[in-house]
Coordinates of C-alpha atoms and ligand atoms in Angstrom, one line a residue:
M1 CA 29.7 -49.4 9.8
G2 CA 30.8 -45.9 11.4
K3 CA 34.0 -45.2 13.3
Y4 CA 32.6 -45.5 16.7
T5 CA 30.2 -48.3 18.1
R6 CA 28.7 -48.3 21.3
P7 CA 30.4 -49.2 24.6
K8 CA 30.5 -53.2 25.1
G9 CA 27.7 -54.2 27.3
T10 CA 25.3 -51.2 26.2
Q11 CA 22.6 -51.6 24.0
D12 CA 20.6 -49.2 21.9
L13 CA 16.8 -49.3 22.1
L14 CA 15.9 -48.6 18.6
P15 CA 12.4 -47.3 17.7
A16 CA 11.1 -50.9 16.8
T17 CA 11.8 -52.4 20.4
Q18 CA 10.2 -49.2 21.8
R19 CA 6.4 -50.6 22.3
Y20 CA 7.9 -53.2 24.5
W21 CA 9.3 -50.8 26.6
E22 CA 6.5 -48.8 26.8
Y23 CA 4.2 -51.4 27.6
L24 CA 6.4 -53.2 30.1
R25 CA 7.2 -49.1 32.0
A26 CA 2.8 -48.9 32.0
T27 CA 2.9 -52.2 33.3
V28 CA 4.9 -51.7 36.3
R29 CA 3.7 -48.2 36.9
R30 CA 0.2 -49.5 36.9
E31 CA 1.0 -52.5 39.4
A32 CA 3.1 -50.3 41.7
L33 CA 0.5 -47.4 41.7
Q34 CA -2.2 -50.0 42.3
Y35 CA -0.2 -51.4 45.4
G36 CA 0.3 -47.8 46.5
F37 CA 3.8 -47.3 45.9
E38 CA 5.2 -43.8 45.2
R39 CA 7.6 -43.1 42.6
I40 CA 11.1 -41.8 43.5
D41 CA 13.7 -40.7 41.1
L42 CA 17.2 -40.6 42.4
P43 CA 20.6 -39.3 40.6
L44 CA 22.4 -41.5 38.4
F45 CA 25.5 -41.3 40.3
E46 CA 26.2 -40.9 44.1
E47 CA 29.2 -40.6 46.2
T48 CA 31.3 -43.8 45.7
A49 CA 31.5 -44.5 49.8
L50 CA 27.4 -45.0 49.7
F51 CA 27.8 -48.0 47.7
T52 CA 31.3 -49.4 49.3
R53 CA 29.6 -49.3 52.7
G54 CA 26.0 -50.1 51.5
V55 CA 26.3 -52.9 49.1
G56 CA 29.4 -54.3 50.9
E57 CA 33.2 -54.1 50.5
A58 CA 33.5 -57.5 49.6
T59 CA 30.9 -58.2 47.2
D60 CA 31.2 -58.7 43.5
I61 CA 29.8 -55.4 42.8
V62 CA 32.0 -53.3 44.9
E63 CA 35.2 -55.5 44.1
K64 CA 34.9 -55.6 40.5
E65 CA 31.7 -54.0 38.7
M66 CA 31.4 -50.3 39.8
Y67 CA 31.9 -47.4 37.2
S68 CA 33.7 -45.1 39.7
F69 CA 35.6 -41.8 38.9
E70 CA 37.0 -38.8 40.6
D71 CA 35.0 -35.9 39.2
K72 CA 36.4 -32.6 38.4
G73 CA 36.2 -31.3 41.8
G74 CA 38.2 -34.5 43.3
R75 CA 35.0 -36.0 44.6
K76 CA 34.7 -39.8 44.3
I77 CA 31.7 -41.0 42.2
T78 CA 29.9 -44.1 41.3
L79 CA 27.2 -44.4 38.6
R80 CA 24.6 -46.5 40.8
P81 CA 24.8 -50.2 40.6
E82 CA 21.5 -50.8 42.4
F83 CA 18.7 -48.4 43.5
T84 CA 18.7 -49.4 47.1
A85 CA 21.5 -47.5 48.9
G86 CA 20.5 -44.7 46.9
V87 CA 16.7 -44.9 48.2
V88 CA 17.9 -45.6 51.7
R89 CA 20.3 -42.3 51.2
A90 CA 17.3 -40.1 50.1
Y91 CA 15.2 -41.5 52.9
I92 CA 17.6 -40.4 55.4
E93 CA 18.5 -37.2 53.9
N94 CA 14.9 -36.0 52.8
G95 CA 13.6 -36.6 56.6
M96 CA 11.2 -39.5 55.4
R97 CA 11.4 -41.2 58.6
V98 CA 8.6 -38.9 60.0
Q99 CA 5.9 -40.0 57.5
P100 CA 3.5 -42.6 57.9
K101 CA 5.0 -46.4 58.0
P102 CA 5.1 -48.0 55.8
V103 CA 7.0 -45.9 53.3
K104 CA 6.6 -47.4 49.8
L105 CA 8.8 -46.1 47.4
Y106 CA 9.5 -47.6 43.7
S107 CA 11.8 -46.4 40.9
V108 CA 12.8 -47.4 37.3
G109 CA 15.8 -46.4 35.5
P110 CA 19.2 -47.1 34.2
I111 CA 22.0 -49.1 36.2
F112 CA 25.4 -49.9 35.6
R113 CA 27.9 -52.8 36.3
Y114 CA 31.0 -53.9 34.9
E115 CA 29.9 -57.3 34.3
R116 CA 31.2 -59.7 31.5
P117 CA 28.1 -59.2 28.9
Q118 CA 26.1 -62.2 27.9
A119 CA 22.3 -62.9 26.5
G120 CA 20.6 -61.0 29.1
R121 CA 23.5 -59.5 30.9
Y122 CA 24.6 -56.0 30.2
R123 CA 26.8 -53.0 31.5
Q124 CA 24.1 -50.5 31.3
F125 CA 20.7 -52.0 32.1
H126 CA 17.2 -51.0 33.6
Q127 CA 15.6 -52.0 36.9
F128 CA 12.4 -51.8 38.1
N129 CA 13.0 -51.4 42.0
A130 CA 10.6 -51.2 45.1
E131 CA 11.3 -50.9 48.5
V132 CA 8.8 -50.8 51.9
L133 CA 10.5 -49.1 54.6
G134 CA 9.9 -49.1 58.2
V135 CA 8.2 -52.2 58.9
Q136 CA 9.4 -55.3 60.3
E137 CA 6.3 -57.5 60.3
P138 CA 6.4 -60.2 57.5
L139 CA 3.5 -58.4 55.9
A140 CA 6.1 -56.1 54.3
D141 CA 8.3 -58.9 52.8
L142 CA 4.8 -60.4 51.7
E143 CA 3.7 -56.8 49.9
V144 CA 7.0 -56.7 47.7
M145 CA 6.8 -60.4 47.0
L146 CA 3.4 -60.2 45.9
L147 CA 3.9 -57.2 43.7
A148 CA 7.0 -58.8 41.9
W149 CA 4.8 -61.6 41.3
D150 CA 1.7 -59.5 39.8
I151 CA 4.1 -57.8 37.5
Y152 CA 5.3 -61.0 35.9
A153 CA 1.8 -62.7 35.9
A154 CA 0.5 -59.4 34.4
L155 CA 2.9 -59.9 31.5
D156 CA 1.6 -63.6 31.3
F157 CA 5.0 -65.1 32.2
Q158 CA 5.2 -68.8 32.7
G159 CA 6.1 -71.1 35.5
L160 CA 5.9 -68.5 38.2
A161 CA 7.5 -69.7 41.5
F162 CA 9.2 -68.0 44.5
Q163 CA 12.8 -69.4 45.7
L164 CA 13.1 -68.4 49.0
N165 CA 15.5 -68.4 52.0
S166 CA 16.2 -66.6 55.4
T167 CA 19.7 -65.5 55.7
G168 CA 19.2 -64.6 59.6
C169 CA 20.0 -61.6 61.5
P170 CA 23.1 -60.5 63.3
Q171 CA 21.8 -62.5 66.5
C172 CA 22.1 -65.7 64.8
R173 CA 24.1 -65.6 61.4
P174 CA 27.9 -65.3 63.4
A175 CA 27.1 -69.0 64.7
Y176 CA 26.0 -70.1 61.4
I177 CA 28.9 -68.9 59.6
Q178 CA 31.4 -70.4 62.0
T179 CA 29.4 -73.9 61.6
L180 CA 29.7 -73.2 57.7
T181 CA 33.2 -72.1 57.9
A182 CA 34.3 -75.0 59.9
Y183 CA 32.2 -77.6 57.5
Y184 CA 34.4 -75.8 54.6
H185 CA 37.8 -76.2 56.1
Q186 CA 36.7 -80.1 56.5
H187 CA 36.4 -79.8 52.5
A188 CA 39.5 -77.5 51.9
A189 CA 40.8 -79.7 49.4
E190 CA 37.4 -79.9 47.3
I191 CA 36.6 -76.3 47.0
C192 CA 37.4 -73.7 44.0
D193 CA 40.0 -70.7 45.1
T194 CA 37.4 -68.2 45.3
C195 CA 35.4 -70.0 47.8
R196 CA 38.6 -70.5 49.8
R197 CA 39.2 -67.0 49.3
R198 CA 35.2 -66.3 50.1
L199 CA 35.4 -68.0 53.7
T200 CA 37.6 -65.0 54.9
T201 CA 35.8 -62.2 53.0
N202 CA 32.2 -63.2 52.2
P203 CA 31.3 -66.8 53.8
L204 CA 27.6 -67.1 52.9
R205 CA 28.7 -66.5 49.3
V206 CA 30.2 -69.9 49.0
L207 CA 26.8 -71.2 48.7
D208 CA 25.8 -69.8 45.2
C209 CA 29.3 -70.8 43.7
K210 CA 28.8 -72.3 40.2
E211 CA 32.3 -74.2 39.8
T212 CA 31.3 -77.8 39.3
R213 CA 33.9 -78.9 42.1
C214 CA 31.9 -77.2 44.5
Q215 CA 28.6 -78.5 44.1
P216 CA 28.8 -81.7 46.3
V217 CA 30.3 -79.6 49.0
I218 CA 27.5 -77.2 48.6
A219 CA 24.9 -80.0 48.9
G220 CA 26.1 -81.1 52.0
A221 CA 26.5 -78.0 53.9
P222 CA 24.8 -76.8 56.6
K223 CA 21.7 -75.1 56.2
I224 CA 21.1 -71.6 57.8
A225 CA 17.5 -71.7 57.9
E226 CA 18.0 -74.9 60.3
Q227 CA 19.5 -72.6 62.9
L228 CA 17.9 -69.2 62.8
C229 CA 17.1 -67.7 66.2
T230 CA 13.8 -67.5 67.6
E231 CA 12.7 -64.3 65.9
C232 CA 13.9 -65.1 62.6
E233 CA 12.4 -68.4 62.7
T234 CA 8.6 -66.9 63.7
H235 CA 9.3 -64.2 60.8
F236 CA 10.3 -66.8 58.5
T237 CA 7.2 -69.1 59.4
A238 CA 4.6 -66.4 59.4
L239 CA 5.8 -65.2 55.9
R240 CA 5.4 -69.1 54.5
G241 CA 2.4 -69.1 56.3
Y242 CA 0.9 -66.0 54.3
L243 CA 2.4 -67.5 50.7
D244 CA 0.9 -71.2 51.6
E245 CA -2.7 -69.4 52.4
L246 CA -2.3 -67.6 49.0
E247 CA -1.2 -70.8 47.2
K248 CA 1.7 -68.9 46.0
P249 CA 4.4 -71.9 45.0
Y250 CA 7.9 -71.6 46.4
T251 CA 11.2 -73.8 46.9
L252 CA 12.8 -73.2 50.3
N253 CA 16.2 -72.7 48.2
H254 CA 19.0 -73.0 51.3
R255 CA 21.5 -71.8 48.7
L256 CA 19.9 -68.4 48.0
V257 CA 22.1 -65.9 49.4
R258 CA 22.2 -63.1 47.4
G259 CA 25.1 -61.1 46.2
L260 CA 24.7 -58.1 48.6
D261 CA 25.9 -57.9 51.8
Y262 CA 23.0 -55.8 53.6
Y263 CA 20.2 -58.6 53.5
T264 CA 18.6 -60.1 56.7
K265 CA 16.4 -62.4 57.2
T266 CA 14.3 -62.9 53.8
V267 CA 15.7 -63.3 50.5
F268 CA 13.9 -64.5 47.6
E269 CA 13.8 -64.7 43.6
V270 CA 11.3 -65.2 41.3
W271 CA 11.8 -67.7 39.0
A272 CA 10.1 -68.2 35.7
E273 CA 10.4 -70.3 32.4
G274 CA 11.8 -67.7 30.1
I275 CA 14.0 -68.5 27.3
G276 CA 14.4 -72.1 28.2
A277 CA 15.1 -73.6 32.0
Q278 CA 13.6 -71.7 34.7
A279 CA 15.8 -68.7 35.7
A280 CA 15.3 -65.8 38.3
V281 CA 14.1 -62.8 36.7
C282 CA 14.0 -60.6 40.2
G283 CA 15.5 -60.8 43.4
G284 CA 15.5 -59.2 46.8
G285 CA 14.9 -59.5 50.3
R286 CA 14.9 -57.7 53.8
Y287 CA 17.4 -55.4 54.6
D288 CA 16.9 -54.1 58.4
G289 CA 20.6 -52.9 59.3
L290 CA 21.0 -50.6 56.2
I291 CA 19.3 -47.7 57.0
E292 CA 21.2 -47.4 60.5
L293 CA 24.5 -48.6 58.6
L294 CA 24.0 -45.5 56.3
G295 CA 23.5 -43.3 59.2
G296 CA 19.9 -42.9 59.6
P297 CA 17.7 -44.4 62.7
P298 CA 17.2 -48.1 63.0
T299 CA 14.7 -49.1 60.6
P300 CA 13.8 -52.1 59.0
A301 CA 12.8 -52.5 55.5
V302 CA 12.3 -54.8 52.5
G303 CA 12.3 -54.9 48.8
F304 CA 13.3 -56.1 45.3
A305 CA 14.7 -55.4 41.7
A306 CA 13.8 -56.7 38.5
G307 CA 15.8 -56.4 35.4
L308 CA 13.6 -54.9 32.7
E309 CA 15.8 -56.4 29.9
R310 CA 15.2 -59.7 30.6
I311 CA 11.8 -59.2 31.1
I312 CA 11.8 -57.7 27.3
M313 CA 13.7 -60.6 26.2
V314 CA 11.1 -63.3 27.5
M315 CA 8.1 -60.9 26.0
Q316 CA 9.7 -61.1 22.5
H317 CA 10.5 -64.6 23.1
Q318 CA 6.8 -65.6 24.0
E319 CA 5.4 -63.3 21.6
T320 CA 3.5 -61.3 24.2
P321 CA 0.9 -59.2 22.4
V322 CA 1.9 -55.9 22.5
P323 CA -0.3 -52.4 21.1
E324 CA 1.7 -50.7 18.6
L325 CA 2.4 -47.0 19.5
P326 CA 0.1 -44.7 18.4
T327 CA 1.4 -42.6 15.1
P328 CA -0.3 -39.4 13.9
P329 CA -3.4 -40.4 11.9
V330 CA -2.7 -37.6 9.6
F331 CA 0.0 -37.7 6.6
I332 CA -0.1 -34.2 4.4
A333 CA 1.5 -34.8 0.8
H334 CA 2.0 -31.8 -1.6
L335 CA 3.6 -30.5 -4.5
G336 CA 4.9 -27.0 -5.6
A337 CA 6.0 -24.0 -3.7
A338 CA 2.4 -22.3 -3.1
A339 CA 0.9 -25.7 -2.1
S340 CA 3.5 -26.4 0.4
R341 CA 3.0 -23.0 2.2
V342 CA -1.0 -24.1 2.5
A343 CA 0.2 -27.9 3.5
V344 CA 2.3 -26.0 6.3
Q345 CA -0.6 -23.9 7.4
L346 CA -3.0 -27.1 7.5
L347 CA -0.6 -29.0 9.3
V348 CA -0.2 -26.2 11.9
D349 CA -4.2 -26.2 12.2
L350 CA -4.7 -30.1 12.5
R351 CA -2.1 -29.8 15.2
A352 CA -3.7 -27.0 16.8
A353 CA -7.2 -28.7 16.8
G354 CA -5.3 -31.8 18.7
I355 CA -5.1 -34.1 15.6
G356 CA -1.5 -35.8 15.1
A357 CA 0.0 -35.0 11.7
Q358 CA 3.1 -35.3 9.8
I359 CA 4.0 -33.3 6.4
A360 CA 6.1 -34.8 3.4
M361 CA 9.4 -32.9 3.6
S362 CA 10.9 -34.0 0.1
G363 CA 10.3 -36.4 -2.7
S364 CA 7.6 -36.5 -5.9
L365 CA 3.7 -36.7 -4.8
R366 CA 3.9 -40.7 -5.9
S367 CA 7.0 -41.1 -3.5
Q368 CA 5.3 -39.0 -0.6
L369 CA 2.4 -41.1 -0.9
R370 CA 4.4 -44.4 -0.6
T371 CA 5.9 -42.4 2.8
A372 CA 2.5 -42.1 3.6
D373 CA 1.6 -45.8 3.6
R374 CA 4.6 -46.9 5.4
K375 CA 3.6 -44.1 8.2
G376 CA 0.2 -46.2 8.7
G377 CA -1.6 -43.3 9.2
R378 CA -5.4 -43.1 8.7
F379 CA -5.6 -40.4 6.3
A380 CA -3.4 -38.7 3.6
L381 CA -4.3 -35.2 2.2
I382 CA -3.0 -34.4 -0.7
I383 CA -2.4 -30.6 -2.0
G384 CA -1.5 -30.4 -5.8
E385 CA -1.5 -28.2 -8.6
R386 CA -5.4 -29.2 -9.2
E387 CA -6.4 -28.9 -5.5
M388 CA -4.7 -25.6 -5.2
E389 CA -6.9 -24.1 -8.2
H390 CA -10.2 -25.4 -6.5
G391 CA -9.3 -24.6 -3.1
E392 CA -9.7 -28.4 -2.2
V393 CA -7.8 -31.0 -0.6
T394 CA -7.9 -34.4 -1.7
V395 CA -8.4 -37.1 1.1
K396 CA -7.6 -40.6 0.6
D397 CA -8.8 -42.8 3.7
M398 CA -6.6 -45.9 4.2
A399 CA -9.3 -47.4 6.7
Q400 CA -11.8 -47.3 3.1
G401 CA -9.0 -48.9 0.9
W402 CA -7.6 -45.9 0.1
S403 CA -10.6 -44.4 -1.1
Q404 CA -10.6 -40.9 -2.5
T405 CA -12.7 -37.6 -1.8
S406 CA -12.3 -33.9 -2.5
I407 CA -12.9 -31.6 0.4
P408 CA -13.1 -27.7 0.5
L409 CA -9.6 -26.6 2.3
E410 CA -11.3 -24.5 4.9
A411 CA -13.4 -27.7 5.8
V412 CA -10.8 -30.4 6.2
V413 CA -9.8 -30.1 10.1
A414 CA -13.8 -30.5 11.0
W415 CA -14.1 -33.3 8.3
V416 CA -10.9 -35.6 9.9
Q417 CA -12.1 -34.7 13.6
A418 CA -15.4 -35.8 12.6
R419 CA -14.3 -38.9 11.2
L420 CA -11.6 -39.7 14.1
K421 CA -14.3 -39.0 16.8
R422 CA -16.2 -41.8 15.4
V423 CA -13.5 -44.1 15.7
S424 CA -12.7 -43.1 19.2
E425 CA -16.5 -43.5 20.2
Ligands
HAM501 P1 20.3 -57.9 42.2 O1 19.9 -59.5 42.2 O2 21.6 -57.6 42.1 O3 19.8 -57.1 43.2 O4 19.6 -57.2 40.6 C1 18.2 -57.6 40.6 C2 17.8 -57.6 39.1 O5 18.6 -57.1 38.1 C3 18.3 -59.3 38.8 O6 17.2 -60.3 39.2 C4 18.3 -59.2 37.3 O7 17.0 -59.4 37.0 C5 18.6 -57.6 37.1 N1 20.1 -57.7 36.4 C6 21.2 -57.8 37.5 N2 22.5 -57.1 36.9 C7 22.1 -57.2 35.4 C8 22.9 -57.2 34.3 N3 24.4 -56.8 34.5 N4 22.2 -57.1 33.3 C9 20.8 -57.1 33.1 N5 20.3 -57.3 34.1 C10 20.7 -57.3 35.5 C11 19.5 -55.9 43.2 O8 20.1 -54.7 42.5 C12 18.9 -55.3 44.8 N6 19.4 -54.0 44.8 C13 17.3 -55.7 44.8 C14 16.8 -55.1 46.1 C15 16.0 -54.0 46.3 N7 16.9 -55.8 47.4 C16 16.2 -55.0 48.3 N8 15.6 -53.9 47.5

């Protein structure tokens, strides 16, 4: 091992895994486009205040997980710990409010969170993110939930089910928080320190505490879905109605509150059988107050994000059939200075004709042919002394058990082209 190692919680995505990544990116892109989502690419870093305000001061992300620094101009900068706040900033900044509603945007790219690394949890990871902006109706919630579902279904994930909750709105949530805190104060002796602290900073989060001692308290806690205002209740009922109609399985999960402060009404996750028990593979929800909070006009919105590393882990685990990445069909082997010049010209001519080709860069003919075999191309073209004398190229066709023919040099490009064409027809 060399002197330098990759930073903790990061990964090198080596060539051997790239076919999974290509396949996954192609799948999410195809599904997003089929749903009418448009792609938006955003900076990897934003003003820190966008996230502290957008995601929320009392969230784990803002309290502990942001990669923040001061740039050389003294600006406070943060590597994006999620997409949503950036999408909203771009929506406001680029005047997208004038576009016909809904505005449907998707993104794919790296995300940074200073978390404790473990299997499937990284400090630099990738998300697929989708947002529907400008629509209050539960059809928008349904749209993002269906997109999430279809992505996992397209990847052949097993045991798919939604976890669903409503976290209410500024109308009904304060009363619920009061009930919840009152209940928790009665159980103050039984809960962990973090929950005790959260009761004042971010009370909803006590519901997703993982400490064993807190579980019985959570089990008996009042449920927000039973205290919704009429508007939230109607919204939630309509969304569930759609899901029932479509026979999409969902579990009402009163503990599902999610770790970002902007959510209102719907929150959901997709759970799937991955590596072992069912676990969340993506999460999202509605955030009707965020655009206004960040300085835009009041605009309802809903979205979700999926972690790509976790999807890849499941794909590899369940041995999802993924096509090999294409390799150039031609490999040129050559021997001697004069032959190498002819070989280079042939290489250039093949590429100009749209045929993928590689050339041996060192070694004996024997070792070059071994390389050709390993590279997995279809044709090995050999230019040695004998071929130079006769103005020919020896062609080995792997598809024919490395059968060998001699072709006049000037006819080789057309010869290869004709054979490749036959394959693709
Ligand atoms: P999130 O639940 O924080 O939501 O992240 C979404 C997904 O990102 C998770 O379900 C998980 O698959 C993946 N993920 C999170 N942290 C890590 C990590 N450290 N390593 C690997 N994967 C990870 C959001 O980010 C919201 N912005 C989603 C959203 C969009 N809500 C509305 N619109």
